[in-house]
Short mmCIF file of C-alpha atoms and ligand atoms in Angstrom, two decimals:
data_model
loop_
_atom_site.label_atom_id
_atom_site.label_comp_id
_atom_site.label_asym_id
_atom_site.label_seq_id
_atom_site.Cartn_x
_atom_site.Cartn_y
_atom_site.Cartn_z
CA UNK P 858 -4.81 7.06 -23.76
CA UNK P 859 -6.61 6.06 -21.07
CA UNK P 860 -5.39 5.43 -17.05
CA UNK P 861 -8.20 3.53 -15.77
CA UNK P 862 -7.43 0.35 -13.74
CA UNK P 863 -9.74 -2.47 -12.36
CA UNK P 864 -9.02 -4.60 -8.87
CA UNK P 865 -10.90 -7.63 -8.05
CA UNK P 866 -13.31 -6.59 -10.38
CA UNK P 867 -13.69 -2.75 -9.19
CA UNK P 868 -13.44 -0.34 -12.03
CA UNK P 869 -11.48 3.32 -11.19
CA UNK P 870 -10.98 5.35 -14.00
CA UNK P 871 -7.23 6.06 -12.81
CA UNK P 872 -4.77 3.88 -11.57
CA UNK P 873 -3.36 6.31 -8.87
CA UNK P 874 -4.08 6.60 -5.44
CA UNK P 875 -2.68 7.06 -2.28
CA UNK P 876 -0.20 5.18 0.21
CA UNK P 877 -1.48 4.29 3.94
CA UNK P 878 -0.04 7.23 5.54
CA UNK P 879 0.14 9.58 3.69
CA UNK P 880 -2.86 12.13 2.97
CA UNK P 881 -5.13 9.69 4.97
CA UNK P 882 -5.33 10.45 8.37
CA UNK P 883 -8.34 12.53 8.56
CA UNK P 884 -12.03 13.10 7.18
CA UNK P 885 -10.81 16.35 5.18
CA UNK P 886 -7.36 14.76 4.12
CA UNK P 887 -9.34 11.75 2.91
CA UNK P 888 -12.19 13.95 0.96
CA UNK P 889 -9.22 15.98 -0.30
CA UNK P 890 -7.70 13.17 -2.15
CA UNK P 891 -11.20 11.59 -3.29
CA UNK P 892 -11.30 14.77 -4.98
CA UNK P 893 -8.41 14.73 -6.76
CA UNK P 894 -7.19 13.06 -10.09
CA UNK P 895 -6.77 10.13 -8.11
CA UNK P 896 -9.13 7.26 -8.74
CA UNK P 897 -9.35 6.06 -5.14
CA UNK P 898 -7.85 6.24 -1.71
CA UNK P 899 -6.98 3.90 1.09
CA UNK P 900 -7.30 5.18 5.13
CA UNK P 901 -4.24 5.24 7.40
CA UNK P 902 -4.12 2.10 8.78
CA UNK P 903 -6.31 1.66 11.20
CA UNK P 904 -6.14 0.25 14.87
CA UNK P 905 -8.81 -0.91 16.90
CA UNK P 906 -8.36 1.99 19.18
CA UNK P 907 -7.48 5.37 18.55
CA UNK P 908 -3.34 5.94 18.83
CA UNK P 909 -1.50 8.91 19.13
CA UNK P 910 1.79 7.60 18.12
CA UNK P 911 5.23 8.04 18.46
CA UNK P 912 6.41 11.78 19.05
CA UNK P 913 7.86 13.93 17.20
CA UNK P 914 9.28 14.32 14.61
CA UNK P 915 8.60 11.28 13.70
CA UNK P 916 7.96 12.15 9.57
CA UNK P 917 10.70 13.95 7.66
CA UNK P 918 11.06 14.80 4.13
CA UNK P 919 14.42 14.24 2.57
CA UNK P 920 16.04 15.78 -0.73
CA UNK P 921 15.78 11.87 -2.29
CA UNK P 922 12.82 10.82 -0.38
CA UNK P 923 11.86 10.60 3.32
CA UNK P 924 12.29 8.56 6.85
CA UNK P 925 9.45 7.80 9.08
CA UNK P 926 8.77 5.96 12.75
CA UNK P 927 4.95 7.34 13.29
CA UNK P 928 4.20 4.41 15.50
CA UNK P 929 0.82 3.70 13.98
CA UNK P 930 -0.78 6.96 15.06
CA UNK P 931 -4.73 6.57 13.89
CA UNK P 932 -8.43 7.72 14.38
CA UNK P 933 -9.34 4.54 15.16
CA UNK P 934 -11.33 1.97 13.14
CA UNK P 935 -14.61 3.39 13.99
CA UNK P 936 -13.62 6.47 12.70
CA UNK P 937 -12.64 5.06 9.10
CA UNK P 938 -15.38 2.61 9.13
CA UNK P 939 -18.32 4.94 9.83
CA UNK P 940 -16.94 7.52 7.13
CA UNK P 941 -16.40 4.82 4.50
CA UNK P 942 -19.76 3.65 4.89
CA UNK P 943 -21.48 7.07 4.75
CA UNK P 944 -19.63 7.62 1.57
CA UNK P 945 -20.50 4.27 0.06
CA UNK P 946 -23.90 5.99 0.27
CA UNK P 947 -23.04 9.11 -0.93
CA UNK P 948 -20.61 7.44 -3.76
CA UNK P 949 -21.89 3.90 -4.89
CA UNK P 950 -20.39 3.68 -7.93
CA UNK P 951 -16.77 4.70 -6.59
CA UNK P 952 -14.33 1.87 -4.39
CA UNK P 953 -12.10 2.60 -1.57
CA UNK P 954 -9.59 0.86 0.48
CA UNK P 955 -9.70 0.48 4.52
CA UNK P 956 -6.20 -0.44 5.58
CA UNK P 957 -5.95 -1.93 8.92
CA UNK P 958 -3.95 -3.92 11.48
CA UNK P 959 -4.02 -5.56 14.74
CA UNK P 960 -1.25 -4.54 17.35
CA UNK P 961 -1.38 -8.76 17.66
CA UNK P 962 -2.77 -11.58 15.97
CA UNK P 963 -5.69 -11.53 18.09
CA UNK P 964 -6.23 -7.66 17.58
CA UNK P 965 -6.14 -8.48 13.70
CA UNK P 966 -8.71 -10.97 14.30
CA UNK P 967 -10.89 -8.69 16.21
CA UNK P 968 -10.42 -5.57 13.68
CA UNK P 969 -11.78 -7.84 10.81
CA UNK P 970 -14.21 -9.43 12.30
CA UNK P 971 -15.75 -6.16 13.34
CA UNK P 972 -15.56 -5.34 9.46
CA UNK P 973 -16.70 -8.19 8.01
CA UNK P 974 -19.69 -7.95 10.51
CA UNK P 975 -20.33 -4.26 8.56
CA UNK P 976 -21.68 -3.32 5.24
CA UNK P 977 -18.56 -2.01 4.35
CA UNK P 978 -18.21 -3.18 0.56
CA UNK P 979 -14.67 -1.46 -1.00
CA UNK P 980 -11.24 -3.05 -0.34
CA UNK P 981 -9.64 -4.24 2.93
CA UNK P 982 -6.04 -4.03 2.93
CA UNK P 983 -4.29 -5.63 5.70
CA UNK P 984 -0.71 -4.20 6.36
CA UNK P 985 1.54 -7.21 7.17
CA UNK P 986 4.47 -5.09 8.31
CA UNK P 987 2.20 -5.17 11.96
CA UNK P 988 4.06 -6.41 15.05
CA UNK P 989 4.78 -9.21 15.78
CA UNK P 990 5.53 -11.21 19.43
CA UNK P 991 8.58 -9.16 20.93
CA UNK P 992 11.56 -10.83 19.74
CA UNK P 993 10.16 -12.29 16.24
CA UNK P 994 10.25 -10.23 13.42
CA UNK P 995 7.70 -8.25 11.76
CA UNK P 996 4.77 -10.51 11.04
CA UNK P 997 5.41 -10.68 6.97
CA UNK P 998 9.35 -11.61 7.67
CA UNK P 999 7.40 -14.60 9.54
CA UNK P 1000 6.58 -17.04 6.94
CA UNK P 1001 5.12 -19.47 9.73
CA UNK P 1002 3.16 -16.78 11.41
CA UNK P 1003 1.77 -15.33 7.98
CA UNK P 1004 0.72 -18.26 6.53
CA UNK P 1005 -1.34 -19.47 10.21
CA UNK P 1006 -2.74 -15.52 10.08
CA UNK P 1007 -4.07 -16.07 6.71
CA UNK P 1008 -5.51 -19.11 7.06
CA UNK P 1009 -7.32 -18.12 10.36
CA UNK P 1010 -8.43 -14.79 8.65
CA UNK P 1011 -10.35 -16.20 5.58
CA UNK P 1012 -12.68 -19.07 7.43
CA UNK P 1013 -14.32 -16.04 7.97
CA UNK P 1014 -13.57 -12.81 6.19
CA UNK P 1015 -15.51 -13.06 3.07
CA UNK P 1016 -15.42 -9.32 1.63
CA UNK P 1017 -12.36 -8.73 -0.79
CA UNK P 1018 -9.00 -8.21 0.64
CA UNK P 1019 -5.17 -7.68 0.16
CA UNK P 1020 -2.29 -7.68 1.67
CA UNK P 1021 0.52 -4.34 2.06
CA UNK P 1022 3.91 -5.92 1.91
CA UNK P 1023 6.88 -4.97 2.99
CA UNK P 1024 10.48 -5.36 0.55
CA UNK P 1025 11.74 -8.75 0.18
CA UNK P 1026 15.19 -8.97 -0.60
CA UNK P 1027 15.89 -13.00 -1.13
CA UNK P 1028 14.77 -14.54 -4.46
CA UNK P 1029 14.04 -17.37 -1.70
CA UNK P 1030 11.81 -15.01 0.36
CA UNK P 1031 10.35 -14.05 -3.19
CA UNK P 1032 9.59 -17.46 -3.56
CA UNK P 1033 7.89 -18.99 0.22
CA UNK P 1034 6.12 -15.32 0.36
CA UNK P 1035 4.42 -15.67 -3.00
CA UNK P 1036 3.96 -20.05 -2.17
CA UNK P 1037 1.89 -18.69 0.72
CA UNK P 1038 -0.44 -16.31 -1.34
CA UNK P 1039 -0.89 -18.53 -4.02
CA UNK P 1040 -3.30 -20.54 -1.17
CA UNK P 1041 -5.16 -17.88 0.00
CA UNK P 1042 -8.26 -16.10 -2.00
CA UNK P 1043 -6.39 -12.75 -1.35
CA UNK P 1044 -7.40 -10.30 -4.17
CA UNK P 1045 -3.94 -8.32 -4.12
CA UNK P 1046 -0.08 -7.59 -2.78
CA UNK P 1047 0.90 -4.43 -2.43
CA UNK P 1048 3.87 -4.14 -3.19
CA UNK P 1049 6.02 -2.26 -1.17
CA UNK P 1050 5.96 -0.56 2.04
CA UNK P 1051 9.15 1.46 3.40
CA UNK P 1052 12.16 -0.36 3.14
CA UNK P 1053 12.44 -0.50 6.92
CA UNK P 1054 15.20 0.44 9.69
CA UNK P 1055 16.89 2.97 7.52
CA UNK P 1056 19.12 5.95 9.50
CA UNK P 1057 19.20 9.34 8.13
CA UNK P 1058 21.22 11.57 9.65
CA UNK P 1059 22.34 15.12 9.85
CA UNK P 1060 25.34 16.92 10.67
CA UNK P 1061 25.63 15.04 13.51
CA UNK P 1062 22.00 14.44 14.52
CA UNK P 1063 19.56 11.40 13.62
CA UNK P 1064 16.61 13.36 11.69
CA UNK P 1065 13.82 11.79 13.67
CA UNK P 1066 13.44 11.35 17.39
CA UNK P 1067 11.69 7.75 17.63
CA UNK P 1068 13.82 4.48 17.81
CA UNK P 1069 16.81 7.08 18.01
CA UNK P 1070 16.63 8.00 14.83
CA UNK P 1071 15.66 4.41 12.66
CA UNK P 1072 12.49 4.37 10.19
CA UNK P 1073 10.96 3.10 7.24
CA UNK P 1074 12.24 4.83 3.96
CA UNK P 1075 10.33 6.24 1.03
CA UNK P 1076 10.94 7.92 -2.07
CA UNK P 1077 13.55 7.91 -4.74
CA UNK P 1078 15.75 5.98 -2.61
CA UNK P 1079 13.47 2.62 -2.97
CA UNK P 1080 12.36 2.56 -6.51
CA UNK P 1081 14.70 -0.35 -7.54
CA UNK P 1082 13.55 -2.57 -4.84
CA UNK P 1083 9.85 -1.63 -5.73
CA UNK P 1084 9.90 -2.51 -9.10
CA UNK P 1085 11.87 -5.34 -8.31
CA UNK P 1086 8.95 -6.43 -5.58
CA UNK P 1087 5.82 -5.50 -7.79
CA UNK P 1088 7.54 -7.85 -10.66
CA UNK P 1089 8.90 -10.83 -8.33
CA UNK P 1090 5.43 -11.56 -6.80
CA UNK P 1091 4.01 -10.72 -11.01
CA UNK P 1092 5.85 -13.83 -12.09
CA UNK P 1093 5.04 -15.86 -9.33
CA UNK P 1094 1.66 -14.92 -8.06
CA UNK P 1095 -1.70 -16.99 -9.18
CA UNK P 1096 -3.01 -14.38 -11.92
CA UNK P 1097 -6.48 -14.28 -9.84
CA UNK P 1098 -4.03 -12.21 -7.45
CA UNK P 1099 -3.31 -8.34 -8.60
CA UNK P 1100 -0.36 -6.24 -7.55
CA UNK P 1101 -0.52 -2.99 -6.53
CA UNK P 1102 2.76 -0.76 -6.83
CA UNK P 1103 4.15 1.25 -3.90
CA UNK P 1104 7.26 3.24 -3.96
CA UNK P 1105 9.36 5.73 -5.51
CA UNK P 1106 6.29 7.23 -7.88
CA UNK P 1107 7.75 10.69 -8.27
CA UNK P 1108 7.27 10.97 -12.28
CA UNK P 1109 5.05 9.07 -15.33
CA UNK P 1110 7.99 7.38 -16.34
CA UNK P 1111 8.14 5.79 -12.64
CA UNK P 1112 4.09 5.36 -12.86
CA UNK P 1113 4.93 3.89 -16.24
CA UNK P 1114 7.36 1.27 -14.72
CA UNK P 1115 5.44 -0.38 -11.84
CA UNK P 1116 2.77 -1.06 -14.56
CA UNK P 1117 5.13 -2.53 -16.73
CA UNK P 1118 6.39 -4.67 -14.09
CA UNK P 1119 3.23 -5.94 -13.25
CA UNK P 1120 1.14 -3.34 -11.26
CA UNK P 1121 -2.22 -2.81 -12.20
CA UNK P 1122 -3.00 0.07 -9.19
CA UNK P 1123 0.25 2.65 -8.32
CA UNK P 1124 0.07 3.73 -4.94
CA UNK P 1125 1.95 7.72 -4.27
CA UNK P 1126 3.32 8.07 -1.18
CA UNK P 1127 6.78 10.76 -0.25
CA UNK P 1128 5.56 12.95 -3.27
CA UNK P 1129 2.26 13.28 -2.17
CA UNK P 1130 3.52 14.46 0.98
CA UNK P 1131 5.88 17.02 -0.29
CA UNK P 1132 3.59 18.18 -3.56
CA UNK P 1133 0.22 17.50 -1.86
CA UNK P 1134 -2.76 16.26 -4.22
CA UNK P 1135 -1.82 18.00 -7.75
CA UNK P 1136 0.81 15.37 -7.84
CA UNK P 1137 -1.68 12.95 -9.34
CA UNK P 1138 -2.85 15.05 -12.09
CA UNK P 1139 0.67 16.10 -13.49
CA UNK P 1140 1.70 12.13 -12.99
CA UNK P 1141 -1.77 10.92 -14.98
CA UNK P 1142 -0.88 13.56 -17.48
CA UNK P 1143 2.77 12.42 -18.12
CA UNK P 1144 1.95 8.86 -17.87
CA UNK P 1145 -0.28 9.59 -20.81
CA UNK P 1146 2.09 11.36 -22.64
CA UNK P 1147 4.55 8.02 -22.43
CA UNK P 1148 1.15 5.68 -23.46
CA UNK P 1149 0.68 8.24 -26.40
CA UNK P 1150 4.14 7.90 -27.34
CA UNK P 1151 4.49 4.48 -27.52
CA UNK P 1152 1.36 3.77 -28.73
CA UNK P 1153 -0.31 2.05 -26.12
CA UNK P 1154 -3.43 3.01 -25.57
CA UNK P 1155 -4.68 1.01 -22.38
CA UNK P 1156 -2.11 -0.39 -19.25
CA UNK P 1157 -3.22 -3.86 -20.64
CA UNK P 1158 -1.19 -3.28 -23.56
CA UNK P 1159 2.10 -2.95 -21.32
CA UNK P 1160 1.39 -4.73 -18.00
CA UNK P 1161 3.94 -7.23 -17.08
CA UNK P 1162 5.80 -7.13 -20.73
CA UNK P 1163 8.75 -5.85 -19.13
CA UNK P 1164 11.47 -6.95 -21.40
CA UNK P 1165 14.76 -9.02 -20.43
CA UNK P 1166 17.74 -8.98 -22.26
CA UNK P 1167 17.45 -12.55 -23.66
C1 YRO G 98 5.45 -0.03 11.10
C2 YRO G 98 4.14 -0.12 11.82
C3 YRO G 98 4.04 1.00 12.87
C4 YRO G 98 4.06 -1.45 12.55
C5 YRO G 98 2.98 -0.07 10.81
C6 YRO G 98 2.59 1.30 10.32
C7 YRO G 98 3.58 1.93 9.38
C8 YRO G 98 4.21 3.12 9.66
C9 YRO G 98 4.02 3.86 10.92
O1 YRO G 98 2.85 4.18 11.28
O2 YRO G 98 5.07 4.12 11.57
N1 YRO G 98 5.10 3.68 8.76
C10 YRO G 98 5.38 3.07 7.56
O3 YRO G 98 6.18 3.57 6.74
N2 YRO G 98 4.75 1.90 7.25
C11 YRO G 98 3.87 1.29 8.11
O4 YRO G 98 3.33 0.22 7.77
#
């Protein structure tokens, strides 16, 4: 059976990759998971300028998952930029994904105007969960504020480009989110980044020393509200928009769900962290064994047909 995947018309011949954040931050990290069984990657998202982030620790892995606050620490855009346009040389028939965001609206506008101005010709995916004006939420729990971002952002970003969401939790959210996308010419949702705010603690302790202690949670842990994501923004989306699937990919069988919910592209995040790149070979190989199985033989013989119960 085969794992390959298209977005917005780009072919990979697997539908695995990389979450922002994890694997990305550097050159050799990057190469590393080019490398791999995966069929793409997308950069840490990128700032205008170089950060340094919050300190640490400000990552932990947990026995169901894992807690971050890393406070946007990045190369830079530059950095990104000028690598994914050497290997766009190098690699022309392969697509990657620059993830960026602007510490404000006007930082946004300046980040993708300076890529829209390059040559850069893979996938732009612009990470929603960026601040917002102190006080107001993050800028994709602002429904006002998204929809005026968009709308400033594509009468004059042409090249292909998505959005990385984070968990919605209100059928009504579900519904004014997706009402928004459905008028912009975006190519994708990614769907989902850490549920955020989450506490882990230990003994007594907090197990990370930013925002004493509170931070975005992956793994095992947010699966069900993944799924749930990728398949609420399936039903509702304009078909011309794709979903990618982000979140709790520890197994084939959890590879095997996102697509059936809807996701064409399934993004690996805590167990690429804690298994490093091997992960996506022994996930391709047991999401094939399930296609084999069943019988399927491509993901467009089970994308979206996730059965109800009538
Ligand atoms: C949360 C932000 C720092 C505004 C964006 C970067 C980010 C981070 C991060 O760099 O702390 N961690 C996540 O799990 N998801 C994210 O999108």
């Amino acid at each position: 059976p085969s794992t390959q995947t298209q977005i917005a018309g780009f072919q990979f011949n697997n539908c695995l990759m990389n979450a922002a954040g994890v694997a990305c931050m550097t050159i050799a990290e990057l190469e590393e998971v080019k490398n791999s069984a995966a069929g793409s990657f997308v950069t840490k998202t990128a700032t205008l300028e170089p950060r340094a982030g919050n300190p640490e620790p400000r990552y932990r892995d947990v026995p169901l998952g894992s807690i971050n606050s890393m406070g946007l620490p990045n190369q830079g855009l530059a950095y990104y930029l000028n690598y994914l346009l050497d290997l766009q040389n190098r690699e022309p028939e392969r697509t990657f994904f620059l993830s960026l965001v602007g510490m404000s609206p006007d930082e946004t506008h300046t980040i993708l105007r300076q890529v829209q101005e390059s040559g850069f010709t893979g996938l732009t995916e612009l990470n929603l969960s960026c601040p917002n004006v102190p006080g107001k939420p993050q800028i994709a729990y602002d429904f006002e504020t998204t929809e005026k971002l968009l709308g400033e952002v594509f009468a004059y970003f042409s090249k292909p480009l998505g959005v990385k969401l984070p968990p919605y939790f209100d059928i009504v959210h579900f519904d004014q989110a997706a009402a928004i996308f459905n008028k912009f010419p975006i190519k994708f949702v990614n769907c989902v980044n850490s549920i955020g705010n989450g506490l882990y603690v230990e003994d007594e302790t907090v197990a990370i020393r930013p925002k004493n202690g509170f931070g975005g949670i992956g793994g095992e842990y947010i699966k069900p509200t993944a799924l749930a994501n990728v398949h609420a923004f399936y039903q509702r989306l304009n078909p011309a928009i794709q979903i990618i699937g982000t979140g709790g990919v520890l197994t084939g069988r959890d590879a095997f769900e996102h697509i059936l919910c809807g996701a064409s592209m399934v993004q690996v995040g805590t167990t690429l962290h804690k298994e490093g790149v091997s992960a996506f070979a022994r996930i391709t190989e047991e999401l094939q064994a399930i296609m084999a199985e069943k019988g399927y033989e491509t993901l467009e013989d089970f994308r979206g047909k996730l059965k109800y119960l009538g």
